[in-house]
mmCIF file of C-alpha atoms in Angstrom:
data_model
loop_
_atom_site.group_PDB
_atom_site.id
_atom_site.type_symbol
_atom_site.label_atom_id
_atom_site.label_comp_id
_atom_site.label_asym_id
_atom_site.label_seq_id
_atom_site.Cartn_x
_atom_site.Cartn_y
_atom_site.Cartn_z
ATOM 1 C CA UNK A 1 0.000 0.000 0.000
ATOM 2 C CA UNK A 2 1.251 3.482 -0.809
ATOM 3 C CA UNK A 3 0.735 6.500 1.445
ATOM 4 C CA UNK A 4 -2.569 7.549 -0.131
ATOM 5 C CA UNK A 5 -3.987 4.018 0.182
ATOM 6 C CA UNK A 6 -3.014 3.963 3.876
ATOM 7 C CA UNK A 7 -4.704 7.316 4.423
ATOM 8 C CA UNK A 8 -7.938 6.184 2.736
ATOM 9 C CA UNK A 9 -7.985 2.920 4.681
ATOM 10 C CA UNK A 10 -7.356 4.377 8.121
ATOM 11 C CA UNK A 11 -9.706 7.311 7.641
ATOM 12 C CA UNK A 12 -12.480 4.920 6.625
ATOM 13 C CA UNK A 13 -11.843 2.418 9.408
ATOM 14 C CA UNK A 14 -11.430 5.112 12.044
ATOM 15 C CA UNK A 15 -14.821 6.619 11.264
ATOM 16 C CA UNK A 16 -16.578 3.252 11.310
ATOM 17 C CA UNK A 17 -14.856 1.332 14.095
ATOM 18 C CA UNK A 18 -12.872 3.765 16.230
ATOM 19 C CA UNK A 19 -9.358 3.035 17.435
ATOM 20 C CA UNK A 20 -9.613 1.391 20.853
ATOM 21 C CA UNK A 21 -7.206 -1.568 20.740
ATOM 22 C CA UNK A 22 -7.006 -1.794 24.526
ATOM 23 C CA UNK A 23 -9.346 -4.788 24.801
ATOM 24 C CA UNK A 24 -7.464 -6.874 22.216
ATOM 25 C CA UNK A 25 -6.111 -10.035 23.904
ATOM 26 C CA UNK A 26 -3.132 -11.821 22.336
ATOM 27 C CA UNK A 27 0.350 -13.078 23.167
ATOM 28 C CA UNK A 28 3.527 -13.179 21.083
ATOM 29 C CA UNK A 29 6.556 -15.479 21.162
ATOM 30 C CA UNK A 30 9.833 -14.774 19.395
ATOM 31 C CA UNK A 31 9.899 -10.976 19.119
ATOM 32 C CA UNK A 32 13.533 -9.886 18.957
ATOM 33 C CA UNK A 33 13.154 -6.162 19.631
ATOM 34 C CA UNK A 34 10.756 -3.339 20.481
ATOM 35 C CA UNK A 35 10.980 -0.688 17.783
ATOM 36 C CA UNK A 36 10.724 2.452 19.891
ATOM 37 C CA UNK A 37 13.134 1.004 22.447
ATOM 38 C CA UNK A 38 15.623 0.641 19.593
ATOM 39 C CA UNK A 39 15.039 4.275 18.651
ATOM 40 C CA UNK A 40 15.503 5.381 22.275
ATOM 41 C CA UNK A 41 18.740 3.382 22.660
ATOM 42 C CA UNK A 42 20.332 5.293 19.799
ATOM 43 C CA UNK A 43 19.318 8.847 20.717
ATOM 44 C CA UNK A 44 20.741 11.709 22.791
ATOM 45 C CA UNK A 45 18.781 14.085 25.016
ATOM 46 C CA UNK A 46 19.681 16.929 22.627
ATOM 47 C CA UNK A 47 18.205 15.167 19.561
ATOM 48 C CA UNK A 48 15.128 16.198 17.597
ATOM 49 C CA UNK A 49 13.060 13.251 16.324
ATOM 50 C CA UNK A 50 10.674 12.985 13.385
ATOM 51 C CA UNK A 51 8.232 10.063 13.512
ATOM 52 C CA UNK A 52 6.710 9.252 10.109
ATOM 53 C CA UNK A 53 3.282 7.576 10.062
ATOM 54 C CA UNK A 54 2.888 8.308 13.754
ATOM 55 C CA UNK A 55 -0.728 7.098 13.985
ATOM 56 C CA UNK A 56 -2.281 7.939 17.345
ATOM 57 C CA UNK A 57 1.114 8.906 18.745
ATOM 58 C CA UNK A 58 0.969 6.588 21.769
ATOM 59 C CA UNK A 59 4.097 4.647 20.856
ATOM 60 C CA UNK A 60 6.384 7.547 20.088
ATOM 61 C CA UNK A 61 5.173 9.543 23.104
ATOM 62 C CA UNK A 62 6.445 6.725 25.331
ATOM 63 C CA UNK A 63 10.010 7.799 24.481
ATOM 64 C CA UNK A 64 9.422 11.580 24.429
ATOM 65 C CA UNK A 65 11.495 12.209 27.611
ATOM 66 C CA UNK A 66 14.567 10.889 25.790
ATOM 67 C CA UNK A 67 14.510 13.704 23.209
ATOM 68 C CA UNK A 68 14.783 17.463 23.185
ATOM 69 C CA UNK A 69 11.711 17.557 20.943
ATOM 70 C CA UNK A 70 9.711 15.191 18.750
ATOM 71 C CA UNK A 71 7.350 15.739 15.852
ATOM 72 C CA UNK A 72 4.961 13.087 14.588
ATOM 73 C CA UNK A 73 3.434 13.285 11.126
ATOM 74 C CA UNK A 74 0.715 11.259 9.436
ATOM 75 C CA UNK A 75 -1.245 11.780 6.227
ATOM 76 C CA UNK A 76 -4.463 10.615 7.914
ATOM 77 C CA UNK A 77 -6.539 13.377 9.487
ATOM 78 C CA UNK A 78 -8.216 10.784 11.720
ATOM 79 C CA UNK A 79 -4.868 9.614 13.055
ATOM 80 C CA UNK A 80 -3.580 13.119 13.756
ATOM 81 C CA UNK A 81 -6.805 13.998 15.546
ATOM 82 C CA UNK A 82 -6.307 10.936 17.764
ATOM 83 C CA UNK A 83 -2.655 11.863 18.367
ATOM 84 C CA UNK A 84 -3.534 15.423 19.363
ATOM 85 C CA UNK A 85 -6.200 14.130 21.743
ATOM 86 C CA UNK A 86 -3.736 11.692 23.281
ATOM 87 C CA UNK A 87 -1.154 14.466 23.627
ATOM 88 C CA UNK A 88 -3.639 16.708 25.436
ATOM 89 C CA UNK A 89 -4.383 13.887 27.909
ATOM 90 C CA UNK A 90 -0.698 13.356 28.597
ATOM 91 C CA UNK A 91 1.781 15.512 30.511
ATOM 92 C CA UNK A 92 4.180 15.634 27.579
ATOM 93 C CA UNK A 93 5.292 19.125 26.582
ATOM 94 C CA UNK A 94 7.988 18.412 23.990
ATOM 95 C CA UNK A 95 5.856 16.856 21.220
ATOM 96 C CA UNK A 96 3.723 18.085 18.332
ATOM 97 C CA UNK A 97 1.631 16.191 15.767
ATOM 98 C CA UNK A 98 0.979 17.435 12.242
ATOM 99 C CA UNK A 99 -0.942 16.191 9.226
ATOM 100 C CA UNK A 100 1.726 15.892 6.555
ATOM 101 C CA UNK A 101 2.805 13.681 3.681
ATOM 102 C CA UNK A 102 6.011 11.672 4.018
ATOM 103 C CA UNK A 103 6.590 12.407 0.351
ATOM 104 C CA UNK A 104 6.861 16.150 1.072
ATOM 105 C CA UNK A 105 8.184 16.702 4.588
ATOM 106 C CA UNK A 106 7.698 20.395 5.285
ATOM 107 C CA UNK A 107 10.870 20.994 7.272
ATOM 108 C CA UNK A 108 14.292 22.373 6.285
ATOM 109 C CA UNK A 109 17.221 20.282 5.137
ATOM 110 C CA UNK A 110 19.077 18.411 7.918
ATOM 111 C CA UNK A 111 16.536 19.558 10.545
ATOM 112 C CA UNK A 112 16.290 16.235 12.418
ATOM 113 C CA UNK A 113 18.896 14.117 14.187
ATOM 114 C CA UNK A 114 16.751 10.968 14.116
ATOM 115 C CA UNK A 115 13.857 9.878 11.890
ATOM 116 C CA UNK A 116 11.676 6.849 12.661
ATOM 117 C CA UNK A 117 8.962 5.067 10.705
ATOM 118 C CA UNK A 118 7.052 2.084 12.068
ATOM 119 C CA UNK A 119 4.934 0.211 9.511
ATOM 120 C CA UNK A 120 4.478 3.348 7.416
ATOM 121 C CA UNK A 121 5.473 4.254 3.856
ATOM 122 C CA UNK A 122 8.463 6.585 3.443
ATOM 123 C CA UNK A 123 10.503 8.158 0.677
ATOM 124 C CA UNK A 124 14.223 7.482 1.141
ATOM 125 C CA UNK A 125 15.353 10.654 -0.634
ATOM 126 C CA UNK A 126 13.052 12.825 1.462
ATOM 127 C CA UNK A 127 14.202 11.161 4.670
ATOM 128 C CA UNK A 128 17.835 11.717 3.675
ATOM 129 C CA UNK A 129 17.100 15.380 2.974
ATOM 130 C CA UNK A 130 15.766 16.146 6.470
ATOM 131 C CA UNK A 131 18.301 14.047 8.434
ATOM 132 C CA UNK A 132 21.446 15.832 9.581
ATOM 133 C CA UNK A 133 24.858 14.460 8.629
ATOM 134 C CA UNK A 134 25.685 11.668 11.060
ATOM 135 C CA UNK A 135 21.989 11.235 11.853
ATOM 136 C CA UNK A 136 19.954 8.039 11.896
ATOM 137 C CA UNK A 137 16.877 6.625 10.214
ATOM 138 C CA UNK A 138 15.162 3.609 11.766
ATOM 139 C CA UNK A 139 12.228 1.823 10.193
ATOM 140 C CA UNK A 140 10.333 -1.333 11.080
ATOM 141 C CA UNK A 141 8.234 -2.768 8.288
ATOM 142 C CA UNK A 142 5.879 -5.722 7.819
ATOM 143 C CA UNK A 143 7.332 -8.527 5.716
ATOM 144 C CA UNK A 144 5.422 -10.121 2.857
ATOM 145 C CA UNK A 145 5.314 -13.356 4.890
ATOM 146 C CA UNK A 146 3.412 -11.758 7.764
ATOM 147 C CA UNK A 147 0.094 -13.458 8.729
ATOM 148 C CA UNK A 148 0.894 -16.022 6.071
ATOM 149 C CA UNK A 149 -1.590 -18.698 7.168
ATOM 150 C CA UNK A 150 -4.394 -16.098 7.150
ATOM 151 C CA UNK A 151 -3.537 -14.960 3.633
ATOM 152 C CA UNK A 152 -3.352 -18.552 2.427
ATOM 153 C CA UNK A 153 -6.825 -19.234 3.785
ATOM 154 C CA UNK A 154 -8.338 -16.172 2.085
ATOM 155 C CA UNK A 155 -6.118 -16.470 -1.021
ATOM 156 C CA UNK A 156 -5.579 -12.720 -0.873
ATOM 157 C CA UNK A 157 -3.991 -10.192 1.433
ATOM 158 C CA UNK A 158 -1.467 -7.427 1.903
ATOM 159 C CA UNK A 159 1.560 -8.217 -0.330
ATOM 160 C CA UNK A 160 0.042 -11.630 -1.125
ATOM 161 C CA UNK A 161 1.878 -13.253 -4.027
ATOM 162 C CA UNK A 162 4.965 -11.069 -3.668
ATOM 163 C CA UNK A 163 8.372 -12.602 -2.979
ATOM 164 C CA UNK A 164 9.153 -12.495 0.734
ATOM 165 C CA UNK A 165 11.931 -9.969 1.343
ATOM 166 C CA UNK A 166 11.487 -8.068 -1.910
ATOM 167 C CA UNK A 167 10.344 -4.822 -0.247
ATOM 168 C CA UNK A 168 13.219 -5.006 2.239
ATOM 169 C CA UNK A 169 15.797 -5.302 -0.532
ATOM 170 C CA UNK A 170 14.147 -2.463 -2.424
ATOM 171 C CA UNK A 171 14.230 -0.182 0.640
ATOM 172 C CA UNK A 172 17.899 -1.007 1.310
ATOM 173 C CA UNK A 173 18.797 -0.101 -2.274
ATOM 174 C CA UNK A 174 16.815 3.152 -2.098
ATOM 175 C CA UNK A 175 18.398 4.198 1.207
ATOM 176 C CA UNK A 176 21.915 3.632 -0.121
ATOM 177 C CA UNK A 177 21.112 5.530 -3.312
ATOM 178 C CA UNK A 178 19.699 8.407 -1.203
ATOM 179 C CA UNK A 179 23.016 8.853 0.595
ATOM 180 C CA UNK A 180 22.926 6.653 3.673
ATOM 181 C CA UNK A 181 26.398 5.196 4.087
ATOM 182 C CA UNK A 182 25.521 2.175 6.226
ATOM 183 C CA UNK A 183 22.319 0.128 6.512
ATOM 184 C CA UNK A 184 21.956 -2.536 9.213
ATOM 185 C CA UNK A 185 19.298 -5.221 8.728
ATOM 186 C CA UNK A 186 17.465 -7.327 11.327
ATOM 187 C CA UNK A 187 14.586 -9.820 11.005
ATOM 188 C CA UNK A 188 12.198 -11.846 13.142
ATOM 189 C CA UNK A 189 9.288 -14.172 12.492
ATOM 190 C CA UNK A 190 7.307 -14.373 15.737
ATOM 191 C CA UNK A 191 4.285 -16.515 16.602
ATOM 192 C CA UNK A 192 1.095 -14.766 17.688
ATOM 193 C CA UNK A 193 -1.818 -16.290 19.595
ATOM 194 C CA UNK A 194 -5.180 -14.494 19.617
ATOM 195 C CA UNK A 195 -7.224 -15.442 22.664
ATOM 196 C CA UNK A 196 -10.704 -15.230 21.152
ATOM 197 C CA UNK A 197 -12.307 -15.173 17.701
ATOM 198 C CA UNK A 198 -13.430 -11.592 18.363
ATOM 199 C CA UNK A 199 -9.796 -10.553 18.850
ATOM 200 C CA UNK A 200 -8.860 -11.859 15.436
ATOM 201 C CA UNK A 201 -11.986 -10.329 13.917
ATOM 202 C CA UNK A 202 -11.090 -6.943 15.418
ATOM 203 C CA UNK A 203 -7.587 -7.204 13.942
ATOM 204 C CA UNK A 204 -8.866 -7.957 10.451
ATOM 205 C CA UNK A 205 -11.392 -5.122 10.547
ATOM 206 C CA UNK A 206 -8.823 -2.564 11.736
ATOM 207 C CA UNK A 207 -5.809 -3.429 9.586
ATOM 208 C CA UNK A 208 -5.193 -3.990 5.853
ATOM 209 C CA UNK A 209 -4.046 -7.615 6.292
ATOM 210 C CA UNK A 210 -7.043 -8.809 4.232
ATOM 211 C CA UNK A 211 -8.177 -5.883 2.049
ATOM 212 C CA UNK A 212 -11.909 -5.164 2.286
ATOM 213 C CA UNK A 213 -12.370 -7.917 4.850
ATOM 214 C CA UNK A 214 -16.050 -8.725 5.347
ATOM 215 C CA UNK A 215 -17.137 -7.373 1.990
ATOM 216 C CA UNK A 216 -16.756 -10.632 0.079
ATOM 217 C CA UNK A 217 -19.393 -13.327 0.324
ATOM 218 C CA UNK A 218 -17.304 -16.084 1.951
ATOM 219 C CA UNK A 219 -15.117 -13.969 4.255
ATOM 220 C CA UNK A 220 -16.771 -15.001 7.515
ATOM 221 C CA UNK A 221 -16.990 -18.630 6.425
ATOM 222 C CA UNK A 222 -13.254 -18.573 5.655
ATOM 223 C CA UNK A 223 -12.537 -16.903 8.990
ATOM 224 C CA UNK A 224 -14.389 -19.665 10.812
ATOM 225 C CA UNK A 225 -12.422 -22.245 8.813
ATOM 226 C CA UNK A 226 -9.147 -20.519 9.706
ATOM 227 C CA UNK A 227 -10.004 -20.435 13.412
ATOM 228 C CA UNK A 228 -10.885 -24.141 13.452
ATOM 229 C CA UNK A 229 -7.652 -25.079 11.666
ATOM 230 C CA UNK A 230 -5.364 -22.909 13.815
ATOM 231 C CA UNK A 231 -6.889 -23.142 17.286
ATOM 232 C CA UNK A 232 -4.329 -24.169 19.922
ATOM 233 C CA UNK A 233 -4.220 -24.277 23.715
ATOM 234 C CA UNK A 234 -2.497 -20.892 23.655
ATOM 235 C CA UNK A 235 -5.004 -19.316 21.269
ATOM 236 C CA UNK A 236 -5.565 -18.885 17.536
ATOM 237 C CA UNK A 237 -2.134 -19.105 15.920
ATOM 238 C CA UNK A 238 -0.663 -16.897 13.223
ATOM 239 C CA UNK A 239 2.673 -15.122 12.689
ATOM 240 C CA UNK A 240 4.156 -11.638 12.840
ATOM 241 C CA UNK A 241 7.085 -11.223 10.458
ATOM 242 C CA UNK A 242 9.022 -7.965 10.674
ATOM 243 C CA UNK A 243 12.300 -6.423 9.565
ATOM 244 C CA UNK A 244 14.238 -3.512 11.023
ATOM 245 C CA UNK A 245 16.499 -1.202 9.008
ATOM 246 C CA UNK A 246 18.888 1.181 10.741
ATOM 247 C CA UNK A 247 20.562 3.604 8.325
ATOM 248 C CA UNK A 248 23.241 6.206 9.131
ATOM 249 C CA UNK A 249 23.751 9.219 6.917
#
């Protein structure tokens, strides 16, 4: 999905379903890192951070005390509204959230020390433009093999049919071409267990794993089939496959 497709999806879903993920019950085994912890580990208290595709801002605000200032951007008006509401409820004073395209970041050259992007589209050349010399860009993205057993059941899905790892290799090439001198690469393929059918249903309705889930005739029949075939003592099993790129300019 490109940036405009993400905006359309999340604006639509936000209006219909809301964004309360707090009641979602699931466990994960085999996660090798927490993205925003990795960002925090590599920052200084004098750094200014840009978070691309910031969503509701909850994740990046958890590391706000580690930075001089942070700015979160998202193309979705619904997401930025949620982020601004969350910011008002918090005690954080060094953060701002703006509706903005990652393809045209409206800040001067070399303005940021660190740029992060978790599961959001980005333009390597634009990231390189706004990162200071010696600065860092960290991105965690969803691999093509994510939620593979779900996609196999529905015979469609996000990146379904694409070669696993192809987007990662493309991003690495683009980052190097944009001027990043070193790109580190990390991967994990974790196992997820969703406690109840309604947890899995909530996930599919709120994410683009299965595009237009619920709009095709057999979707709920296929979901029931998937649950029956993947039910375990720990919950309904699927996978979370991620990769992490850390690039230094």
